[in-house]
CSV table of C-alpha atoms in Angstrom, one decimal:
chain,number,residue,atom,x,y,z
Z,7,UNK,CA,53.4,-92.7,-12.9
Z,8,UNK,CA,50.8,-95.4,-12.5
Z,9,UNK,CA,48.6,-95.9,-9.5
Z,10,UNK,CA,46.5,-98.8,-8.2
Z,11,UNK,CA,43.7,-99.1,-5.7
Z,12,UNK,CA,44.3,-101.2,-2.6
Z,13,UNK,CA,41.5,-102.4,-0.4
Z,14,UNK,CA,42.0,-102.9,3.3
Z,15,UNK,CA,39.7,-103.9,6.1
Z,16,UNK,CA,37.9,-100.6,6.5
Z,17,UNK,CA,39.0,-98.3,3.7
Z,18,UNK,CA,40.5,-97.6,0.4
Z,19,UNK,CA,43.8,-95.9,-0.3
Z,20,UNK,CA,45.8,-95.1,-3.4
Z,21,UNK,CA,49.1,-96.9,-3.7
Z,22,UNK,CA,52.1,-96.3,-5.9
Z,23,UNK,CA,54.9,-98.8,-6.3
Z,24,UNK,CA,58.1,-97.1,-5.3
Z,25,UNK,CA,59.7,-95.0,-2.6
Z,26,UNK,CA,57.8,-91.8,-2.5
Z,27,UNK,CA,55.1,-90.3,-4.7
Z,28,UNK,CA,52.5,-87.6,-4.8
Z,29,UNK,CA,49.2,-88.4,-6.5
Z,30,UNK,CA,45.4,-87.8,-6.6
Z,31,UNK,CA,42.4,-89.7,-7.7
Z,32,UNK,CA,38.9,-88.3,-8.5
Z,33,UNK,CA,36.9,-88.0,-5.3
Z,34,UNK,CA,39.9,-88.6,-3.1
Z,35,UNK,CA,42.1,-86.3,-1.1
Z,36,UNK,CA,45.5,-85.5,-2.5
Z,37,UNK,CA,47.7,-88.1,-0.8
Z,38,UNK,CA,51.5,-88.2,-0.3
Z,39,UNK,CA,53.0,-91.6,0.4
Z,40,UNK,CA,56.4,-93.0,1.1
Z,41,UNK,CA,57.8,-96.3,2.2
Z,42,UNK,CA,59.1,-96.4,5.8
Z,43,UNK,CA,60.2,-99.1,8.3
Z,44,UNK,CA,56.6,-99.5,9.3
Z,45,UNK,CA,55.3,-99.9,5.7
Z,46,UNK,CA,53.3,-97.6,3.5
Z,47,UNK,CA,52.5,-94.2,5.1
Z,48,UNK,CA,49.8,-91.9,3.9
Z,49,UNK,CA,49.3,-88.2,4.6
Z,50,UNK,CA,46.4,-86.1,3.4
Z,51,UNK,CA,47.5,-82.8,1.8
Z,52,UNK,CA,44.2,-81.5,0.6
Z,53,UNK,CA,40.7,-82.5,-0.5
Z,54,UNK,CA,39.2,-82.7,-3.9
Z,55,UNK,CA,35.5,-81.9,-4.2
Z,56,UNK,CA,34.1,-84.3,-6.7
Z,57,UNK,CA,30.6,-85.4,-5.7
Z,58,UNK,CA,30.2,-87.3,-9.0
Z,59,UNK,CA,33.0,-89.8,-8.3
Z,60,UNK,CA,32.2,-93.4,-7.5
Z,61,UNK,CA,35.2,-93.5,-5.2
Z,62,UNK,CA,34.9,-92.6,-1.5
Z,63,UNK,CA,37.7,-92.5,1.1
Z,64,UNK,CA,36.4,-94.4,4.1
Z,65,UNK,CA,38.6,-93.9,7.1
Z,66,UNK,CA,41.5,-91.7,8.0
Z,67,UNK,CA,45.1,-91.8,6.6
Z,68,UNK,CA,47.9,-92.7,9.0
Z,69,UNK,CA,50.3,-90.3,10.5
Z,70,UNK,CA,54.0,-90.6,9.6
Z,71,UNK,CA,55.3,-92.9,12.4
Z,72,UNK,CA,58.3,-90.6,12.9
Z,73,UNK,CA,56.0,-87.8,13.9
Z,74,UNK,CA,54.1,-89.8,16.5
Z,75,UNK,CA,54.1,-88.6,20.1
Z,76,UNK,CA,53.0,-90.1,23.4
Z,77,UNK,CA,50.2,-87.6,23.5
Z,78,UNK,CA,48.7,-89.2,20.5
Z,79,UNK,CA,48.0,-92.3,22.6
Z,80,UNK,CA,46.4,-90.7,25.6
Z,81,UNK,CA,43.3,-88.7,26.3
Z,82,UNK,CA,41.3,-87.2,29.2
Z,83,UNK,CA,38.1,-87.1,27.2
Z,84,UNK,CA,36.5,-89.7,29.4
Z,85,UNK,CA,37.5,-88.1,32.7
Z,86,UNK,CA,34.8,-85.4,32.8
Z,87,UNK,CA,31.2,-86.4,33.6
Z,88,UNK,CA,28.7,-85.8,30.7
Z,89,UNK,CA,25.6,-83.6,30.9
Z,90,UNK,CA,22.7,-86.0,31.6
Z,91,UNK,CA,20.3,-83.1,31.5
Z,92,UNK,CA,20.8,-82.6,27.8
Z,93,UNK,CA,18.0,-85.1,26.9
Z,94,UNK,CA,14.7,-86.4,28.4
Z,95,UNK,CA,16.2,-89.8,29.1
Z,96,UNK,CA,18.9,-88.6,31.5
Z,97,UNK,CA,22.0,-90.0,30.0
Z,98,UNK,CA,25.2,-88.8,28.3
Z,99,UNK,CA,27.7,-90.7,26.2
Z,100,UNK,CA,31.3,-89.4,25.7
Z,101,UNK,CA,33.3,-91.2,23.0
Z,102,UNK,CA,37.0,-91.4,22.1
Z,103,UNK,CA,37.5,-90.2,18.5
Z,104,UNK,CA,40.4,-89.5,16.2
Z,105,UNK,CA,40.1,-85.8,17.3
Z,106,UNK,CA,40.8,-86.6,21.0
Z,107,UNK,CA,42.8,-89.8,20.7
Z,108,UNK,CA,44.7,-89.9,17.3
Z,109,UNK,CA,46.5,-93.1,18.2
Z,110,UNK,CA,43.3,-95.0,18.0
Z,111,UNK,CA,43.4,-94.9,14.2
Z,112,UNK,CA,43.2,-98.3,12.6
Z,113,UNK,CA,43.0,-100.0,16.0
Z,114,UNK,CA,39.4,-101.1,15.5
Z,115,UNK,CA,38.1,-99.9,18.8
Z,116,UNK,CA,36.2,-97.1,20.5
Z,117,UNK,CA,35.8,-96.3,24.2
Z,118,UNK,CA,32.8,-94.7,25.7
Z,119,UNK,CA,31.9,-93.1,29.0
Z,120,UNK,CA,28.3,-93.6,29.9
Z,121,UNK,CA,26.7,-91.3,32.5
Z,122,UNK,CA,23.2,-92.0,33.6
Z,123,UNK,CA,21.2,-89.8,36.0
Z,124,UNK,CA,19.1,-91.2,38.8
Z,125,UNK,CA,16.3,-93.3,37.2
Z,126,UNK,CA,17.9,-92.5,33.9
Z,127,UNK,CA,17.9,-94.7,30.8
Z,128,UNK,CA,20.0,-95.2,27.7
Z,129,UNK,CA,17.1,-96.1,25.4
Z,130,UNK,CA,17.0,-99.2,23.2
Z,131,UNK,CA,19.6,-98.8,20.4
Z,132,UNK,CA,22.0,-100.8,18.4
Z,133,UNK,CA,25.5,-100.5,16.9
Z,134,UNK,CA,25.5,-101.9,13.3
Z,135,UNK,CA,29.3,-102.2,13.1
Z,136,UNK,CA,30.4,-103.3,16.6
Z,137,UNK,CA,30.0,-105.5,19.6
Z,138,UNK,CA,30.2,-103.9,23.0
Z,139,UNK,CA,31.3,-104.8,26.5
Z,140,UNK,CA,30.2,-102.6,29.4
Z,141,UNK,CA,31.6,-102.4,32.9
Z,142,UNK,CA,29.7,-100.8,35.8
Z,143,UNK,CA,31.9,-98.3,37.7
Z,144,UNK,CA,29.3,-96.7,39.9
Z,145,UNK,CA,25.7,-97.4,40.9
Z,146,UNK,CA,23.4,-100.3,40.0
Z,147,UNK,CA,22.5,-100.8,36.3
Z,148,UNK,CA,19.9,-103.0,34.7
Z,149,UNK,CA,21.1,-103.9,31.2
Z,150,UNK,CA,19.8,-106.2,28.5
Z,151,UNK,CA,19.5,-107.0,24.8
Z,152,UNK,CA,17.0,-108.7,22.5
Z,153,UNK,CA,18.4,-111.3,20.0
Z,154,UNK,CA,17.1,-112.1,16.5
Z,155,UNK,CA,14.7,-114.7,18.0
Z,156,UNK,CA,13.1,-112.0,20.1
Z,157,UNK,CA,14.6,-113.4,23.3
Z,158,UNK,CA,15.4,-111.0,26.1
Z,159,UNK,CA,18.8,-111.3,28.0
Z,160,UNK,CA,18.9,-109.0,31.0
Z,161,UNK,CA,21.2,-108.6,34.0
Z,162,UNK,CA,21.6,-106.4,37.0
Z,163,UNK,CA,25.2,-104.9,37.2
Z,164,UNK,CA,26.9,-103.6,40.3
Z,165,UNK,CA,30.4,-102.2,40.8
Z,166,UNK,CA,32.9,-104.1,38.6
Z,167,UNK,CA,30.4,-106.3,36.8
Z,168,UNK,CA,30.5,-106.5,33.0
Z,169,UNK,CA,28.1,-107.4,30.3
Z,170,UNK,CA,28.5,-108.0,26.5
Z,171,UNK,CA,26.1,-106.8,23.8
Z,172,UNK,CA,26.6,-108.6,20.5
Z,173,UNK,CA,26.9,-106.6,17.3
Z,174,UNK,CA,23.8,-105.2,15.8
Z,175,UNK,CA,21.4,-106.3,18.6
Z,176,UNK,CA,19.0,-103.8,20.3
Z,177,UNK,CA,20.1,-103.1,23.9
Z,178,UNK,CA,19.6,-100.7,26.7
Z,179,UNK,CA,21.1,-99.6,30.1
Z,180,UNK,CA,19.0,-98.3,33.0
Z,181,UNK,CA,20.0,-96.8,36.3
Z,182,UNK,CA,18.0,-98.5,39.1
Z,183,UNK,CA,19.0,-96.0,41.7
Z,184,UNK,CA,16.4,-93.3,42.2
Z,185,UNK,CA,18.7,-91.0,44.2
Z,186,UNK,CA,22.2,-91.3,42.7
Z,187,UNK,CA,23.8,-91.3,39.2
Z,188,UNK,CA,25.4,-94.3,37.6
Z,189,UNK,CA,28.6,-94.6,35.6
Z,190,UNK,CA,29.8,-97.2,33.1
Z,191,UNK,CA,32.6,-97.6,30.6
Z,192,UNK,CA,32.1,-99.4,27.3
Z,193,UNK,CA,34.5,-100.7,24.7
Z,194,UNK,CA,33.3,-101.2,21.2
Z,195,UNK,CA,35.3,-103.2,18.6
Z,196,UNK,CA,35.1,-100.7,15.8
Z,197,UNK,CA,36.6,-97.3,15.1
Z,198,UNK,CA,33.2,-96.3,13.7
Z,199,UNK,CA,30.5,-98.4,15.5
Z,200,UNK,CA,27.6,-96.3,14.5
Z,201,UNK,CA,24.4,-96.0,16.5
Z,202,UNK,CA,20.7,-96.4,15.8
Z,203,UNK,CA,18.1,-95.5,18.5
Z,204,UNK,CA,15.3,-97.9,17.8
Z,205,UNK,CA,12.3,-95.7,18.5
Z,206,UNK,CA,13.7,-92.7,16.6
Z,207,UNK,CA,14.6,-94.9,13.5
Z,208,UNK,CA,11.2,-96.5,13.6
Z,209,UNK,CA,8.9,-93.5,14.1
Z,210,UNK,CA,10.9,-90.5,12.9
Z,211,UNK,CA,9.1,-88.6,10.1
Z,212,UNK,CA,11.4,-87.8,7.3
């Protein structure tokens, strides 16, 4: 049995020509694959601990389409308010993940619920792998970003207003209401957008 490496947009998988195989590669999980009506399907059977390997599995294998359920494509993860008292800035971000929304796999998107306490702030941060669009669902928000020319773009958002943050730029969200919390929903165009809080990345002592 011969194998080949196939590179896709956000990951690497082991492929075998033929209808059904079972194989492993150093540093990868044991993978079972078979050809179906929707193309090549991968299922992880177990992991191989090989820290010396130059290969790394980036992303999650797909579920067998015949095992997919409606519940894989729905979630209530964003229905519950987050705890804005968990940090000094007064904000909470709840994300969709493969754990709470399996159907999001390979879709290239993430949803986020952003709760901000009265006078709270989502501090300046960036997403290295995603652009973001935010819609205000409650309260009054002041949002903005700084581009690579150090220009500030800022806007006040009210109910139903939206704002776009380009990929990789430092941006923030602030609740202008001193008495009531604010709520926003964001959509990011990556399954793994990443986040870097500017102050922490700059001044944190390692």
